[in-house]
Amino acid sequence: MATDTHRGSSEQSLDEPVRIDGTDHLEAVVSDHDVVLVDFYADWCGPCQMLEPVLDGLASETDAVIAKVDVEEHQQLAGAYGVRGVPTLLLFADGEQVEQHTGALPADRLRDLIESYTSE
C-alpha cells in the first residue's frame, strides 16, 4: 500500500491519484517517490474514462504513486513527454522514465508492470 501522508507535509493521500498542475509539480512527484505511474488523459477520451477506476484502485493497492495529467490543460507538458495519443501511461522508477504505453492497459498488466519496479 502507498503511504498515507495526511499527517505529513503533503495535503493529499497517496492512496488516490495525484492531479498534476504543471511541469514543476510532476518533476517534484517523480523525484520524491520511488515509482510513479503518470496517466496523460483527456476528459473526452472514452478509454481514459474506462482506465480511471483501474488507476484509482492501483493507487490504493500498490506502492506506486499514480499521477494524472490532463493533456487539455497541460499541452506543453504532454508534448515534452512525446504524448501523441491518450491515454498514455509513463512509468518512472527512481526518477527515470522506464516505460511508456499508449492506450488503456488491463488492470492486471498495469499491476504487474508496477510491481516489476516496486518489488526490487
PDB file of C-alpha atoms in Angstrom:
ATOM      1  CA  MET A   1       0.000   0.000   0.000  1.00  0.00           C
ATOM      2  CA  ALA A   2       1.136   3.541  -0.651  1.00  0.00           C
ATOM      3  CA  THR A   3       1.969   5.548   2.403  1.00  0.00           C
ATOM      4  CA  ASP A   4      -0.772   7.810   3.703  1.00  0.00           C
ATOM      5  CA  THR A   5       0.780  11.248   4.039  1.00  0.00           C
ATOM      6  CA  HIS A   6      -2.122  13.176   5.554  1.00  0.00           C
ATOM      7  CA  ARG A   7      -0.074  13.748   8.711  1.00  0.00           C
ATOM      8  CA  GLY A   8       2.994  14.935   6.818  1.00  0.00           C
ATOM      9  CA  SER A   9       3.634  17.982   4.693  1.00  0.00           C
ATOM     10  CA  SER A  10       1.584  16.681   1.763  1.00  0.00           C
ATOM     11  CA  GLU A  11      -2.028  17.744   1.529  1.00  0.00           C
ATOM     12  CA  GLN A  12      -3.120  14.637  -0.376  1.00  0.00           C
ATOM     13  CA  SER A  13      -3.165  10.938   0.400  1.00  0.00           C
ATOM     14  CA  LEU A  14      -1.070   8.817  -1.920  1.00  0.00           C
ATOM     15  CA  ASP A  15      -3.834   6.188  -1.799  1.00  0.00           C
ATOM     16  CA  GLU A  16      -5.558   8.190  -4.520  1.00  0.00           C
ATOM     17  CA  PRO A  17      -4.264   9.670  -7.788  1.00  0.00           C
ATOM     18  CA  VAL A  18      -2.371  12.961  -7.606  1.00  0.00           C
ATOM     19  CA  ARG A  19      -3.609  15.653 -10.019  1.00  0.00           C
ATOM     20  CA  ILE A  20      -0.559  17.284 -11.622  1.00  0.00           C
ATOM     21  CA  ASP A  21      -0.724  21.066 -12.036  1.00  0.00           C
ATOM     22  CA  GLY A  22       2.388  21.650 -14.153  1.00  0.00           C
ATOM     23  CA  THR A  23       5.912  20.627 -15.065  1.00  0.00           C
ATOM     24  CA  ASP A  24       7.457  21.539 -11.695  1.00  0.00           C
ATOM     25  CA  HIS A  25       4.770  19.594  -9.827  1.00  0.00           C
ATOM     26  CA  LEU A  26       5.309  16.478 -11.979  1.00  0.00           C
ATOM     27  CA  GLU A  27       9.076  16.691 -11.541  1.00  0.00           C
ATOM     28  CA  ALA A  28       8.649  17.013  -7.767  1.00  0.00           C
ATOM     29  CA  VAL A  29       6.334  13.990  -7.574  1.00  0.00           C
ATOM     30  CA  VAL A  30       8.705  11.885  -9.707  1.00  0.00           C
ATOM     31  CA  SER A  31      11.767  12.893  -7.675  1.00  0.00           C
ATOM     32  CA  ASP A  32      10.034  12.424  -4.297  1.00  0.00           C
ATOM     33  CA  HIS A  33       8.778   8.873  -4.907  1.00  0.00           C
ATOM     34  CA  ASP A  34      10.421   5.610  -5.985  1.00  0.00           C
ATOM     35  CA  VAL A  35       7.797   4.534  -8.538  1.00  0.00           C
ATOM     36  CA  VAL A  36       5.324   6.868 -10.261  1.00  0.00           C
ATOM     37  CA  LEU A  37       2.784   5.915 -12.927  1.00  0.00           C
ATOM     38  CA  VAL A  38       1.715   9.022 -14.871  1.00  0.00           C
ATOM     39  CA  ASP A  39      -1.574   8.948 -16.775  1.00  0.00           C
ATOM     40  CA  PHE A  40      -1.804  11.527 -19.558  1.00  0.00           C
ATOM     41  CA  TYR A  41      -5.556  11.713 -20.197  1.00  0.00           C
ATOM     42  CA  ALA A  42      -8.393  13.849 -21.556  1.00  0.00           C
ATOM     43  CA  ASP A  43     -11.912  14.139 -20.130  1.00  0.00           C
ATOM     44  CA  TRP A  44     -13.452  13.440 -23.563  1.00  0.00           C
ATOM     45  CA  CYS A  45     -11.455  10.216 -24.055  1.00  0.00           C
ATOM     46  CA  GLY A  46     -13.527   7.028 -23.645  1.00  0.00           C
ATOM     47  CA  PRO A  47     -10.575   4.702 -22.935  1.00  0.00           C
ATOM     48  CA  CYS A  48      -9.299   7.260 -20.390  1.00  0.00           C
ATOM     49  CA  GLN A  49     -12.638   7.122 -18.578  1.00  0.00           C
ATOM     50  CA  MET A  50     -12.509   3.311 -18.550  1.00  0.00           C
ATOM     51  CA  LEU A  51      -8.981   3.429 -17.126  1.00  0.00           C
ATOM     52  CA  GLU A  52      -9.833   5.845 -14.293  1.00  0.00           C
ATOM     53  CA  PRO A  53     -11.313   3.297 -11.818  1.00  0.00           C
ATOM     54  CA  VAL A  54      -8.401   0.942 -12.563  1.00  0.00           C
ATOM     55  CA  LEU A  55      -5.896   3.670 -11.656  1.00  0.00           C
ATOM     56  CA  ASP A  56      -7.897   4.621  -8.547  1.00  0.00           C
ATOM     57  CA  GLY A  57      -7.617   1.000  -7.404  1.00  0.00           C
ATOM     58  CA  LEU A  58      -3.909   0.770  -8.194  1.00  0.00           C
ATOM     59  CA  ALA A  59      -3.251   3.932  -6.176  1.00  0.00           C
ATOM     60  CA  SER A  60      -4.545   2.222  -3.032  1.00  0.00           C
ATOM     61  CA  GLU A  61      -3.301  -1.311  -3.827  1.00  0.00           C
ATOM     62  CA  THR A  62       0.315  -0.722  -4.892  1.00  0.00           C
ATOM     63  CA  ASP A  63       3.411   1.104  -3.687  1.00  0.00           C
ATOM     64  CA  ALA A  64       3.407   3.321  -6.763  1.00  0.00           C
ATOM     65  CA  VAL A  65       2.152   6.885  -6.816  1.00  0.00           C
ATOM     66  CA  ILE A  66      -0.448   7.402  -9.546  1.00  0.00           C
ATOM     67  CA  ALA A  67      -0.259  10.854 -11.142  1.00  0.00           C
ATOM     68  CA  LYS A  68      -2.774  12.267 -13.633  1.00  0.00           C
ATOM     69  CA  VAL A  69      -2.021  14.925 -16.261  1.00  0.00           C
ATOM     70  CA  ASP A  70      -4.912  16.493 -18.194  1.00  0.00           C
ATOM     71  CA  VAL A  71      -3.488  16.955 -21.703  1.00  0.00           C
ATOM     72  CA  GLU A  72      -6.018  19.706 -22.472  1.00  0.00           C
ATOM     73  CA  GLU A  73      -4.740  21.809 -19.555  1.00  0.00           C
ATOM     74  CA  HIS A  74      -1.077  20.860 -19.933  1.00  0.00           C
ATOM     75  CA  GLN A  75      -0.428  20.537 -23.672  1.00  0.00           C
ATOM     76  CA  GLN A  76       3.222  21.612 -23.430  1.00  0.00           C
ATOM     77  CA  LEU A  77       3.901  19.084 -20.665  1.00  0.00           C
ATOM     78  CA  ALA A  78       2.306  16.317 -22.737  1.00  0.00           C
ATOM     79  CA  GLY A  79       4.367  17.374 -25.751  1.00  0.00           C
ATOM     80  CA  ALA A  80       7.566  17.376 -23.712  1.00  0.00           C
ATOM     81  CA  TYR A  81       6.991  13.684 -22.928  1.00  0.00           C
ATOM     82  CA  GLY A  82       6.119  12.777 -26.508  1.00  0.00           C
ATOM     83  CA  VAL A  83       2.457  12.104 -25.812  1.00  0.00           C
ATOM     84  CA  ARG A  84       0.732  11.642 -29.183  1.00  0.00           C
ATOM     85  CA  GLY A  85      -2.477   9.941 -28.048  1.00  0.00           C
ATOM     86  CA  VAL A  86      -4.489   9.406 -24.897  1.00  0.00           C
ATOM     87  CA  PRO A  87      -4.356   7.631 -22.647  1.00  0.00           C
ATOM     88  CA  THR A  88      -0.570   7.499 -22.494  1.00  0.00           C
ATOM     89  CA  LEU A  89       0.973   5.937 -19.409  1.00  0.00           C
ATOM     90  CA  LEU A  90       4.529   6.695 -18.338  1.00  0.00           C
ATOM     91  CA  LEU A  91       6.233   4.785 -15.562  1.00  0.00           C
ATOM     92  CA  PHE A  92       9.090   6.361 -13.631  1.00  0.00           C
ATOM     93  CA  ALA A  93      11.380   4.402 -11.309  1.00  0.00           C
ATOM     94  CA  ASP A  94      13.999   6.168  -9.191  1.00  0.00           C
ATOM     95  CA  GLY A  95      13.397   9.422 -11.067  1.00  0.00           C
ATOM     96  CA  GLU A  96      13.926   7.939 -14.553  1.00  0.00           C
ATOM     97  CA  GLN A  97      11.302   7.140 -17.174  1.00  0.00           C
ATOM     98  CA  VAL A  98      11.393   3.370 -17.691  1.00  0.00           C
ATOM     99  CA  GLU A  99       8.162   2.599 -19.582  1.00  0.00           C
ATOM    100  CA  GLN A 100       5.710   4.303 -21.943  1.00  0.00           C
ATOM    101  CA  HIS A 101       2.450   2.791 -23.214  1.00  0.00           C
ATOM    102  CA  THR A 102      -0.273   4.375 -25.329  1.00  0.00           C
ATOM    103  CA  GLY A 103      -3.796   3.045 -24.856  1.00  0.00           C
ATOM    104  CA  ALA A 104      -5.661   1.555 -21.938  1.00  0.00           C
ATOM    105  CA  LEU A 105      -3.975  -1.474 -20.391  1.00  0.00           C
ATOM    106  CA  PRO A 106      -5.819  -4.090 -18.301  1.00  0.00           C
ATOM    107  CA  ALA A 107      -5.556  -3.779 -14.520  1.00  0.00           C
ATOM    108  CA  ASP A 108      -3.537  -6.988 -14.107  1.00  0.00           C
ATOM    109  CA  ARG A 109      -0.974  -5.886 -16.709  1.00  0.00           C
ATOM    110  CA  LEU A 110      -0.603  -2.470 -15.051  1.00  0.00           C
ATOM    111  CA  ARG A 111      -0.258  -4.091 -11.618  1.00  0.00           C
ATOM    112  CA  ASP A 112       2.432  -6.477 -12.932  1.00  0.00           C
ATOM    113  CA  LEU A 113       4.240  -3.562 -14.589  1.00  0.00           C
ATOM    114  CA  ILE A 114       4.243  -1.525 -11.364  1.00  0.00           C
ATOM    115  CA  GLU A 115       5.244  -4.499  -9.217  1.00  0.00           C
ATOM    116  CA  SER A 116       8.171  -5.298 -11.515  1.00  0.00           C
ATOM    117  CA  TYR A 117       9.695  -1.993 -10.324  1.00  0.00           C
ATOM    118  CA  THR A 118       8.398  -1.869  -6.723  1.00  0.00           C
ATOM    119  CA  SER A 119       9.399  -5.439  -5.807  1.00  0.00           C
ATOM    120  CA  GLU A 120      13.118  -4.993  -6.472  1.00  0.00           C
TER     121      GLU A 120
END
